[in-house]
Short mmCIF file of C-alpha atoms and ligand atoms in Angstrom, two decimals:
data_model
loop_
_atom_site.label_atom_id
_atom_site.label_comp_id
_atom_site.label_asym_id
_atom_site.label_seq_id
_atom_site.Cartn_x
_atom_site.Cartn_y
_atom_site.Cartn_z
CA MET E 1 147.66 156.22 126.97
CA ALA E 2 149.71 153.08 127.26
CA GLN E 3 149.22 150.14 124.98
CA ARG E 4 146.18 147.93 125.37
CA ARG E 5 145.92 144.34 124.39
CA GLU E 6 144.49 143.76 120.90
CA LEU E 7 144.86 147.28 119.67
CA ILE E 8 143.84 148.41 116.22
CA ALA E 9 145.77 151.54 115.26
CA VAL E 10 143.78 153.87 113.02
CA MET E 11 146.19 156.18 111.23
CA ASP E 12 144.68 159.56 110.55
CA PHE E 13 145.26 161.09 107.14
CA GLY E 14 142.77 163.88 107.70
CA SER E 15 139.47 162.27 106.81
CA GLN E 16 136.35 163.52 108.49
CA TYR E 17 135.52 159.83 109.06
CA THR E 18 138.65 158.77 110.94
CA GLN E 19 136.88 158.94 114.26
CA LEU E 20 134.02 156.94 112.87
CA ILE E 21 136.40 154.13 111.90
CA ALA E 22 137.77 153.95 115.45
CA ARG E 23 134.30 153.95 116.83
CA LYS E 24 133.07 151.19 114.49
CA VAL E 25 136.04 149.04 115.45
CA ARG E 26 135.20 149.46 119.14
CA GLU E 27 131.57 148.67 118.44
CA ASN E 28 132.91 145.37 117.13
CA ASN E 29 134.54 144.75 120.53
CA VAL E 30 138.10 145.49 119.54
CA TYR E 31 139.92 148.44 121.06
CA ALA E 32 140.99 151.13 118.58
CA GLU E 33 143.07 154.24 118.96
CA ILE E 34 143.73 156.96 116.45
CA VAL E 35 147.36 157.76 115.75
CA SER E 36 148.96 160.44 113.65
CA HIS E 37 149.98 159.58 110.11
CA ARG E 38 153.45 160.74 111.13
CA ILE E 39 154.02 157.79 113.44
CA SER E 40 157.06 155.74 112.47
CA ALA E 41 157.01 151.98 112.06
CA ARG E 42 159.24 151.73 115.13
CA GLU E 43 156.91 153.70 117.34
CA LEU E 44 153.91 151.86 116.02
CA LYS E 45 155.55 148.51 116.66
CA LYS E 46 156.04 149.43 120.29
CA ARG E 47 152.29 149.65 120.67
CA LYS E 48 151.91 146.12 119.32
CA PRO E 49 148.79 146.61 117.23
CA ILE E 50 147.09 143.52 115.83
CA GLY E 51 146.08 145.54 112.77
CA VAL E 52 146.45 148.97 111.21
CA ILE E 53 143.76 150.89 109.37
CA LEU E 54 144.83 153.79 107.17
CA SER E 55 142.07 156.39 107.02
CA GLY E 56 140.93 158.38 104.05
CA GLY E 57 141.99 161.97 103.58
CA PRO E 58 141.33 165.02 101.45
CA ALA E 59 144.72 165.19 99.75
CA SER E 60 146.01 163.62 96.58
CA VAL E 61 148.87 161.16 97.21
CA TYR E 62 151.15 162.95 94.75
CA ALA E 63 150.39 166.45 96.04
CA GLU E 64 153.12 168.44 97.65
CA LYS E 65 152.92 168.06 101.43
CA ALA E 66 150.44 165.21 101.12
CA PRO E 67 150.39 163.28 104.40
CA GLU E 68 152.77 160.35 104.08
CA LEU E 69 153.05 156.89 105.49
CA ASP E 70 156.26 155.34 106.80
CA PRO E 71 156.51 152.55 104.17
CA ALA E 72 158.15 150.25 106.73
CA ILE E 73 154.68 149.97 108.28
CA LEU E 74 153.72 147.84 105.30
CA GLU E 75 156.55 145.46 106.17
CA MET E 76 155.82 145.02 109.85
CA GLY E 77 153.94 141.80 109.24
CA VAL E 78 150.83 143.36 110.81
CA PRO E 79 147.64 143.37 108.70
CA VAL E 80 146.87 146.70 107.03
CA LEU E 81 143.58 147.97 105.65
CA GLY E 82 143.88 151.12 103.56
CA VAL E 83 140.63 153.01 103.12
CA CYS E 84 140.30 155.43 100.18
CA TYR E 85 143.37 157.69 100.47
CA GLY E 86 144.89 154.98 102.66
CA MET E 87 144.50 152.48 99.84
CA GLN E 88 146.01 154.88 97.34
CA LEU E 89 149.05 155.31 99.58
CA VAL E 90 149.52 151.56 99.83
CA VAL E 91 149.29 151.24 96.05
CA LYS E 92 151.73 154.08 95.51
CA HIS E 93 154.27 152.57 97.90
CA LEU E 94 154.03 149.07 96.49
CA GLY E 95 154.63 150.09 92.89
CA GLY E 96 151.21 150.91 91.49
CA GLN E 97 149.85 154.19 90.19
CA VAL E 98 147.17 156.61 91.29
CA ARG E 99 145.55 159.17 89.00
CA GLY E 100 142.92 161.86 89.11
CA ALA E 101 139.88 159.87 87.93
CA ALA E 102 138.08 160.91 84.76
CA ARG E 103 134.90 160.92 86.77
CA ARG E 104 134.63 161.77 90.44
CA GLU E 105 132.76 159.10 92.25
CA TYR E 106 130.71 160.49 95.07
CA GLY E 107 127.85 158.90 96.99
CA ARG E 108 126.30 155.51 96.48
CA SER E 109 127.79 153.01 94.04
CA ASN E 110 126.98 149.43 93.31
CA LEU E 111 129.80 147.20 94.35
CA ASP E 112 130.24 143.83 92.66
CA VAL E 113 132.20 141.38 94.76
CA CYS E 114 134.37 138.91 92.84
CA ASP E 115 136.29 137.29 95.71
CA SER E 116 134.65 136.65 99.05
CA ALA E 117 137.44 134.79 100.81
CA ASP E 118 138.02 137.17 103.70
CA LEU E 119 136.85 140.80 103.68
CA PHE E 120 133.58 139.97 101.95
CA GLU E 121 132.95 136.60 103.54
CA GLY E 122 129.30 135.99 104.24
CA LEU E 123 128.18 139.05 102.28
CA PRO E 124 126.03 139.31 99.14
CA TRP E 125 127.81 139.44 95.77
CA SER E 126 126.37 142.85 95.13
CA LEU E 127 126.00 145.64 97.64
CA VAL E 128 125.77 149.42 97.91
CA ALA E 129 129.02 151.11 98.91
CA TRP E 130 129.58 154.76 99.68
CA MET E 131 132.33 156.42 97.67
CA SER E 132 133.94 159.81 97.95
CA HIS E 133 137.03 160.17 95.82
CA GLY E 134 138.51 162.19 93.00
CA ASP E 135 141.70 160.14 92.57
CA SER E 136 141.71 156.43 92.00
CA VAL E 137 144.08 153.59 91.41
CA GLU E 138 145.10 153.50 87.78
CA LYS E 139 147.55 150.62 87.89
CA LEU E 140 147.54 147.94 90.52
CA PRO E 141 150.89 146.57 91.70
CA VAL E 142 151.37 143.04 90.34
CA GLU E 143 151.06 141.33 93.70
CA PHE E 144 147.48 142.47 94.16
CA THR E 145 144.19 140.72 93.40
CA VAL E 146 140.88 142.47 92.85
CA LEU E 147 138.14 141.61 95.33
CA ALA E 148 135.40 144.00 94.21
CA ARG E 149 134.68 146.65 91.60
CA THR E 150 132.12 149.31 90.72
CA ARG E 151 131.20 150.65 87.30
CA ASP E 152 133.66 153.51 87.54
CA CYS E 153 136.22 151.91 89.78
CA PRO E 154 137.79 148.62 88.66
CA TYR E 155 139.82 148.37 91.87
CA ALA E 156 137.24 149.06 94.55
CA ALA E 157 138.71 146.44 96.90
CA VAL E 158 142.07 144.67 96.58
CA ARG E 159 144.26 142.19 98.45
CA HIS E 160 148.01 141.71 98.45
CA THR E 161 149.07 138.15 97.67
CA GLY E 162 150.64 137.95 101.13
CA GLY E 163 147.06 137.99 102.39
CA SER E 164 147.39 140.69 104.99
CA ILE E 165 147.40 144.01 103.13
CA PHE E 166 144.06 145.23 101.82
CA GLY E 167 142.82 148.35 100.13
CA ILE E 168 139.27 149.54 99.71
CA GLN E 169 138.27 152.60 97.77
CA PHE E 170 134.88 152.96 99.46
CA HIS E 171 134.09 153.85 103.06
CA PRO E 172 132.95 150.86 105.13
CA GLU E 173 132.64 153.08 108.21
CA VAL E 174 129.76 155.20 106.93
CA HIS E 175 126.22 154.26 107.52
CA HIS E 176 125.32 154.24 103.81
CA THR E 177 127.67 151.39 102.96
CA GLU E 178 125.65 148.19 103.21
CA HIS E 179 127.32 145.64 105.47
CA GLY E 180 130.13 148.14 106.12
CA SER E 181 130.40 147.08 109.73
CA GLN E 182 130.61 143.42 108.65
CA ILE E 183 133.46 144.26 106.25
CA LEU E 184 135.37 145.88 109.11
CA ARG E 185 134.46 142.95 111.32
CA ASN E 186 135.85 140.52 108.76
CA PHE E 187 139.08 142.49 108.71
CA LEU E 188 139.28 142.44 112.50
CA TYR E 189 138.37 138.82 113.07
CA LYS E 190 139.34 136.95 109.90
CA VAL E 191 142.43 138.92 108.97
CA CYS E 192 143.77 140.31 112.26
CA GLY E 193 142.58 137.39 114.39
CA ALA E 194 140.94 139.57 117.04
CA SER E 195 139.31 137.77 119.94
CA GLY E 196 136.62 140.40 120.48
CA SER E 197 137.11 140.53 124.21
CA TRP E 198 137.11 144.31 124.51
CA ARG E 199 134.16 145.94 126.26
CA MET E 200 133.50 149.40 127.63
CA SER E 201 133.93 147.84 131.07
CA SER E 202 137.44 146.79 130.03
CA TYR E 203 138.11 150.44 129.32
CA ILE E 204 137.25 151.27 132.91
CA THR E 205 139.41 148.52 134.39
CA GLU E 206 142.34 149.41 132.17
CA ALA E 207 141.98 153.16 132.71
CA ILE E 208 141.95 152.67 136.47
CA ALA E 209 145.03 150.45 136.35
CA GLU E 210 146.85 152.98 134.19
CA ILE E 211 145.94 155.89 136.44
CA ARG E 212 147.21 153.97 139.46
CA ALA E 213 150.46 153.10 137.78
CA LYS E 214 151.02 156.69 136.70
CA VAL E 215 149.97 158.48 139.89
CA GLY E 216 151.64 156.20 142.43
CA GLY E 217 151.40 157.91 145.80
CA GLU E 218 151.16 161.47 144.44
CA HIS E 219 148.31 163.94 144.71
CA VAL E 220 145.93 164.86 141.83
CA VAL E 221 143.65 167.86 141.29
CA LEU E 222 140.75 167.86 138.90
CA GLY E 223 138.62 170.75 137.67
CA LEU E 224 135.07 169.56 138.04
CA SER E 225 132.42 171.34 135.99
CA GLY E 226 129.48 169.09 136.75
CA GLY E 227 129.28 168.01 133.11
CA VAL E 228 129.48 164.38 132.17
CA ASP E 229 133.11 164.46 130.97
CA SER E 230 134.77 165.89 134.05
CA SER E 231 132.40 163.87 136.24
CA VAL E 232 133.41 160.60 134.62
CA ALA E 233 137.07 161.56 134.87
CA ALA E 234 136.56 162.37 138.57
CA VAL E 235 134.90 159.05 139.33
CA LEU E 236 137.59 157.09 137.47
CA LEU E 237 140.26 158.96 139.42
CA GLN E 238 138.48 158.37 142.67
CA ARG E 239 138.22 154.65 141.98
CA ALA E 240 141.88 154.59 141.08
CA VAL E 241 143.50 156.71 143.75
CA GLY E 242 140.71 157.59 146.19
CA GLY E 243 141.94 160.01 148.83
CA GLN E 244 144.77 161.33 146.67
CA LEU E 245 142.23 163.25 144.56
CA THR E 246 140.93 166.75 145.20
CA CYS E 247 138.26 168.21 142.92
CA ILE E 248 137.94 171.93 142.43
CA PHE E 249 134.63 173.35 141.35
CA VAL E 250 134.75 177.01 140.40
CA ASP E 251 131.42 178.73 140.83
CA ASN E 252 131.93 181.52 138.33
CA GLY E 253 128.46 182.95 138.92
CA LEU E 254 127.58 182.08 135.33
CA LEU E 255 125.91 178.78 136.15
CA ARG E 256 122.32 177.72 135.80
CA LYS E 257 119.79 177.56 138.57
CA GLY E 258 120.63 174.95 141.20
CA GLU E 259 123.80 173.80 139.43
CA ARG E 260 126.27 174.48 142.19
CA ASP E 261 124.12 172.73 144.79
CA SER E 262 123.63 169.69 142.66
CA VAL E 263 127.37 169.33 142.04
CA ALA E 264 128.09 169.69 145.76
CA GLU E 265 125.40 167.14 146.59
CA THR E 266 126.45 164.57 143.97
CA PHE E 267 130.20 164.69 144.35
CA GLY E 268 130.73 166.05 147.83
CA ARG E 269 128.05 163.95 149.52
CA GLN E 270 127.03 160.99 147.37
CA PHE E 271 130.48 160.23 146.01
CA ASP E 272 132.20 161.53 149.11
CA MET E 273 134.94 163.30 147.22
CA ASP E 274 137.27 165.94 148.57
CA LEU E 275 135.48 168.74 146.73
CA ARG E 276 136.48 172.39 147.06
CA VAL E 277 133.81 174.79 145.88
CA VAL E 278 135.27 178.20 145.08
CA ASP E 279 132.92 181.11 145.23
CA ALA E 280 134.21 183.38 142.48
CA GLY E 281 131.00 184.89 141.09
CA GLU E 282 131.84 188.45 142.12
CA ARG E 283 135.27 188.25 140.59
CA PHE E 284 133.93 187.07 137.24
CA LEU E 285 131.21 189.72 137.21
CA ALA E 286 133.79 192.41 137.93
CA GLY E 287 135.99 191.11 135.12
CA LEU E 288 133.08 191.09 132.70
CA LYS E 289 131.94 194.62 133.51
CA GLY E 290 131.51 196.60 130.32
CA VAL E 291 132.61 193.67 128.11
CA ILE E 292 130.36 193.17 125.10
CA ASP E 293 132.52 191.49 122.49
CA PRO E 294 131.98 187.69 122.59
CA GLU E 295 135.63 186.77 122.10
CA GLU E 296 136.68 189.24 124.76
CA LYS E 297 134.15 187.71 127.17
CA ARG E 298 135.58 184.26 126.51
CA LYS E 299 139.11 185.50 127.08
CA VAL E 300 138.24 187.24 130.34
CA ILE E 301 136.46 184.15 131.63
CA GLY E 302 139.23 181.79 130.50
CA ARG E 303 141.90 183.90 132.17
CA LEU E 304 139.98 184.28 135.42
CA PHE E 305 139.26 180.60 135.53
CA ILE E 306 142.94 179.81 135.32
CA ASP E 307 143.78 182.35 138.03
CA VAL E 308 141.15 181.01 140.39
CA PHE E 309 142.08 177.42 139.70
CA ARG E 310 145.76 178.11 140.22
CA GLU E 311 145.17 179.88 143.52
CA GLU E 312 142.98 177.10 144.81
CA SER E 313 145.27 174.31 143.72
CA ARG E 314 148.18 176.01 145.48
CA ARG E 315 146.32 175.61 148.73
CA ILE E 316 146.57 171.87 148.33
CA ALA E 317 149.91 170.49 149.35
CA ASP E 318 152.19 168.69 146.88
CA VAL E 319 149.99 168.38 143.84
CA LYS E 320 151.78 166.65 140.99
CA PHE E 321 149.01 165.79 138.53
CA LEU E 322 146.12 167.57 136.90
CA ALA E 323 143.34 165.32 135.64
CA GLN E 324 140.87 166.48 133.05
CA GLY E 325 138.02 165.08 131.02
CA THR E 326 139.37 165.96 127.59
CA LEU E 327 137.56 163.97 124.90
CA TYR E 328 138.77 162.84 121.55
CA PRO E 329 136.86 165.57 119.66
CA ASP E 330 138.61 168.19 121.84
CA VAL E 331 141.90 166.65 120.80
CA ILE E 332 141.14 166.75 117.09
CA GLU E 333 139.58 170.17 117.20
CA SER E 334 142.84 171.59 118.38
CA THR E 335 145.13 169.65 116.06
CA SER E 336 144.71 168.73 112.45
CA ALA E 337 146.08 165.78 110.54
CA PHE E 338 148.39 168.14 108.72
CA GLY E 339 149.57 169.79 111.88
CA GLY E 340 148.41 173.13 110.55
CA PRO E 341 146.36 175.60 112.48
CA THR E 342 142.63 175.12 112.28
CA SER E 343 140.64 178.31 111.99
CA VAL E 344 139.31 179.64 115.24
CA ILE E 345 135.56 180.06 115.14
CA LYS E 346 135.24 180.50 118.88
CA SER E 347 137.97 180.19 121.42
CA HIS E 348 136.51 177.40 123.48
CA HIS E 349 137.16 177.42 127.13
CA ASN E 350 136.38 174.55 129.43
CA VAL E 351 137.90 172.97 132.45
CA GLY E 352 139.82 170.83 130.01
CA GLY E 353 141.53 173.95 128.73
CA LEU E 354 143.98 174.54 131.53
CA PRO E 355 147.37 175.50 130.23
CA GLU E 356 150.61 173.65 130.71
CA GLU E 357 152.01 176.61 132.61
CA LEU E 358 150.17 175.40 135.69
CA GLY E 359 153.10 173.06 135.93
CA PHE E 360 151.22 169.82 136.56
CA GLU E 361 151.53 166.58 134.68
CA LEU E 362 148.37 165.75 132.79
CA ILE E 363 146.07 162.77 133.16
CA GLU E 364 143.40 162.50 130.50
CA PRO E 365 141.66 159.16 130.83
CA LEU E 366 138.96 159.99 128.25
CA ARG E 367 141.12 161.34 125.47
CA TYR E 368 140.29 158.53 123.07
CA LEU E 369 136.55 158.50 123.64
CA PHE E 370 133.59 160.19 122.01
CA LYS E 371 130.76 161.77 123.93
CA ASP E 372 128.39 158.85 123.57
CA GLU E 373 131.13 156.47 124.67
CA VAL E 374 131.74 158.62 127.75
CA ARG E 375 128.05 158.35 128.49
CA LYS E 376 128.37 154.57 128.30
CA VAL E 377 131.26 154.70 130.74
CA ALA E 378 129.20 157.00 132.98
CA ARG E 379 126.40 154.44 133.04
CA GLU E 380 128.81 151.65 133.89
CA LEU E 381 130.20 153.80 136.71
CA LYS E 382 126.64 154.29 137.98
CA LEU E 383 126.66 158.05 137.76
CA PRO E 384 123.19 159.54 138.34
CA HIS E 385 121.02 159.25 135.23
CA ALA E 386 120.35 163.00 135.12
CA LEU E 387 124.08 163.61 134.90
CA VAL E 388 124.63 160.98 132.23
CA VAL E 389 122.07 162.52 129.89
CA ARG E 390 122.79 166.14 130.77
CA HIS E 391 122.95 168.51 127.82
CA PRO E 392 126.36 170.04 127.11
CA PHE E 393 126.92 173.39 128.77
CA PRO E 394 129.71 175.71 127.67
CA GLY E 395 132.61 176.55 129.96
CA PRO E 396 131.87 180.32 129.80
CA GLY E 397 128.36 179.50 130.96
CA LEU E 398 125.47 181.90 130.73
CA ALA E 399 127.85 184.74 129.81
CA VAL E 400 127.81 183.62 126.17
CA ARG E 401 124.03 183.44 126.28
CA ILE E 402 123.67 187.07 127.27
CA VAL E 403 124.20 189.17 124.20
CA GLY E 404 125.67 192.45 125.38
CA GLU E 405 126.89 193.16 128.88
CA VAL E 406 126.68 190.51 131.58
CA THR E 407 125.19 191.92 134.77
CA ALA E 408 123.85 190.28 137.91
CA GLU E 409 120.31 191.32 136.95
CA ARG E 410 120.50 189.94 133.43
CA LEU E 411 122.01 186.72 134.76
CA ALA E 412 119.18 186.31 137.23
CA LEU E 413 116.64 186.90 134.48
CA LEU E 414 118.21 184.37 132.14
CA ARG E 415 118.52 181.79 134.91
CA GLU E 416 114.78 181.94 135.56
CA CYS E 417 113.93 181.67 131.86
CA ASP E 418 116.31 178.75 131.39
CA ALA E 419 114.83 176.87 134.35
CA ILE E 420 111.31 177.18 132.92
CA PHE E 421 112.43 176.22 129.43
CA ILE E 422 114.21 173.07 130.62
CA GLU E 423 111.39 172.16 132.97
CA GLU E 424 108.84 172.31 130.13
CA ILE E 425 111.06 170.27 127.84
CA ARG E 426 111.40 167.63 130.53
CA ARG E 427 107.71 167.68 131.24
CA ALA E 428 107.02 167.06 127.54
CA GLY E 429 109.40 164.08 127.65
CA LEU E 430 111.70 165.71 125.12
CA TYR E 431 114.83 166.39 127.16
CA GLU E 432 116.68 163.27 126.09
CA GLU E 433 115.56 163.61 122.49
CA ILE E 434 117.09 167.07 122.26
CA TRP E 435 120.86 167.34 122.04
CA GLN E 436 121.05 170.76 123.61
CA ALA E 437 118.53 173.39 124.66
CA LEU E 438 119.31 176.93 125.72
CA CYS E 439 117.93 180.43 126.19
CA VAL E 440 119.59 183.58 124.96
CA LEU E 441 118.88 186.97 126.43
CA LEU E 442 118.96 189.62 123.72
CA PRO E 443 119.97 193.24 124.12
CA VAL E 444 116.72 194.19 122.44
CA GLN E 445 113.61 195.52 124.05
CA SER E 446 110.20 195.33 122.53
CA VAL E 447 106.82 196.79 123.25
CA GLY E 448 104.18 194.59 124.79
CA VAL E 449 100.95 194.87 126.64
CA MET E 450 100.13 193.25 129.96
CA GLY E 451 96.77 193.88 131.52
CA ASP E 452 96.13 197.35 130.25
CA GLU E 453 99.71 198.42 130.69
CA ARG E 454 102.27 199.03 128.01
CA THR E 455 105.51 197.15 128.66
CA TYR E 456 108.93 197.70 127.18
CA GLU E 457 111.02 194.68 128.08
CA SER E 458 113.63 192.21 126.87
CA VAL E 459 113.31 189.68 124.08
CA LEU E 460 114.39 186.11 124.83
CA ALA E 461 115.42 183.61 122.17
CA VAL E 462 115.00 179.92 122.88
CA ARG E 463 116.94 177.33 120.96
CA ALA E 464 116.93 173.54 120.86
CA VAL E 465 119.05 171.48 118.49
CA ASP E 466 119.56 167.98 117.20
CA SER E 467 123.18 167.00 116.81
CA VAL E 468 125.54 164.07 117.11
CA ASP E 469 128.72 165.82 118.14
CA GLY E 470 128.01 169.55 118.21
CA MET E 471 129.98 170.06 115.00
CA THR E 472 126.82 170.29 112.92
CA ALA E 473 123.30 170.76 114.20
CA ASP E 474 119.76 171.24 113.07
CA TRP E 475 117.05 173.11 114.92
CA PHE E 476 114.75 170.84 116.83
CA ARG E 477 111.19 170.56 115.49
CA MET E 478 109.55 171.43 118.79
CA PRO E 479 105.81 170.63 118.97
CA HIS E 480 103.77 173.83 118.86
CA GLU E 481 101.93 173.09 122.08
CA VAL E 482 105.25 172.79 123.93
CA LEU E 483 106.46 176.05 122.42
CA ASP E 484 103.21 177.60 123.44
CA ARG E 485 103.63 176.59 127.09
CA ILE E 486 107.24 177.71 127.14
CA GLY E 487 106.43 181.11 125.67
CA SER E 488 103.47 181.86 127.85
CA ARG E 489 105.09 180.65 131.06
CA ILE E 490 108.24 182.69 130.52
CA VAL E 491 106.41 185.88 129.69
CA SER E 492 104.00 185.56 132.57
CA GLU E 493 106.45 184.29 135.21
CA VAL E 494 109.64 186.17 134.46
CA ARG E 495 109.45 189.86 135.01
CA GLY E 496 111.52 191.70 132.42
CA VAL E 497 110.78 189.50 129.40
CA ASN E 498 107.75 190.24 127.26
CA ARG E 499 108.56 188.36 124.05
CA VAL E 500 109.95 184.92 123.26
CA VAL E 501 111.22 183.82 119.84
CA TYR E 502 112.30 180.36 118.66
CA ASP E 503 115.62 180.06 116.83
CA ILE E 504 115.28 178.07 113.59
CA SER E 505 118.88 178.23 112.38
CA SER E 506 121.05 175.23 111.71
CA LYS E 507 124.81 174.90 112.16
CA PRO E 508 126.37 175.74 109.79
CA PRO E 509 125.87 178.53 108.94
CA SER E 510 124.91 179.52 112.48
CA THR E 511 126.54 178.11 115.61
CA ILE E 512 124.73 176.50 118.52
CA GLU E 513 125.52 179.22 121.05
CA TRP E 514 124.89 182.79 119.96
CA GLU E 515 128.32 183.99 121.02
P1 XMP A 601 129.00 176.26 118.98
O1 XMP A 601 128.32 177.43 119.59
O2 XMP A 601 130.44 176.50 118.67
O3 XMP A 601 128.98 175.14 120.09
O4 XMP A 601 128.23 175.71 117.80
C1 XMP A 601 129.24 173.78 119.89
C2 XMP A 601 129.12 173.09 121.24
O5 XMP A 601 130.19 173.51 122.08
C3 XMP A 601 129.68 174.13 123.25
N1 XMP A 601 130.56 175.25 123.54
C4 XMP A 601 131.50 175.22 124.48
N2 XMP A 601 131.86 174.25 125.34
N3 XMP A 601 133.51 175.65 126.22
C5 XMP A 601 132.85 174.48 126.23
O6 XMP A 601 133.15 173.63 127.06
C6 XMP A 601 133.23 176.66 125.38
O7 XMP A 601 133.86 177.70 125.39
C7 XMP A 601 132.17 176.43 124.46
N4 XMP A 601 131.59 177.20 123.50
C8 XMP A 601 130.61 176.45 122.95
C9 XMP A 601 128.27 174.56 122.90
O8 XMP A 601 127.48 174.69 124.06
C10 XMP A 601 127.86 173.43 122.00
O9 XMP A 601 127.49 172.30 122.76
#
């Protein structure tokens, strides 16, 4: 995305907290974007950042293939804050030394502040900081002053005499660091001179302007799934280029009850978009016939989706652009700070996964946002509340919630169970407390008794999880009376299921979906 005014560039050295830094900066009303650690000073300069934050990272600065920093970045005259590994890199480049510490410092540490001129202005002299490092600075370059220390770390925060390069060994971005957000805020406002004018609404205005500039008079297609990401992307595109947008919704037959109608109603009627609904259920079912292996299912569905999408988009004249609701986590899941391959747990497929071979130019207006930020944008855009809070739903749909073969009958069964499950969760007022809730139809039959009859029917697993980003999750502590209603309603109302079990696994070691 093109440069924005008052940009903070967060350079990613592979820390699991990089995204959190960007997010905390935005929460302080300054726009932040994550950039690769490979960016050169020249490229960075073009983006005109008002400050640069160097993230932490798992490597050791002297290790072979450790992610490096273009040292010219330290001479750009733009304020730099190095966090953990980022600080160690700064020290290494400016003539200091970093060593494996005698003692690893991990978790909470007491930080004693000895200079509160800028970063620590307005903060107590002693506070709890969260540390996570094996290496530490052994020798500080001469031009640096110490701002804070802990028992094991004499250089917990340092400042270059020039006044605009800082290093901190702890993590201000994590929740456990007291006043962490204030420390970042001090960097942004007192060191970088930010004005704090950025708001989520600015994101919308800027995104729309950028889309307009890029698209000109050309035509755009967008794969709409009905989820919040593609919906927000669609509404942004519509606001930007109106009639030049066509949305394609592929009904793969693997959707939940009422989903297709609600998408058609919301986007086709309420938002008055040019929406093409493609009825491809039969085709997907045929492709999935006899397929049991989860990865194979995902591949079949992914391939068919592309075929159907391609065929439909060819019916629209002169399409130049493909818009999609790719989010920042999708971007980092597929690339790593070291550029190496990340291990494939599941080959995710979503409408954001269309390949380049389609031959369109990409527009990804959400690629720097996190899910909760997209929800904020959705609210600003006045998308229906139900859509804004909708639980995530996987691209391969109910197919990955049917263990074993996907058939029309098993789909129908699962759809009914899912509708009851979600209805009861809503009725109990829990829908928005739960991150995701789903039913899984098992290829297991069990004996039951109904009336005086013996039954031999399917087992259904129900699962609800707490999560922030889907990367880790814990099972939701569902009240027993709600579980009770769910279980008895499903067994009595859905013919073909005589037993319901509740999944109490967390991720890791399990995953959220069963396949
Ligand atoms: P797992 O099962 O990997 O799921 O713990 C994490 C989150 O990702 C969703 N998910 C998908 N989303 N395409 C998607 O768009 C997919 O292929 C896919 N597989 C899993 C899952 O529902 C959960 O929210």
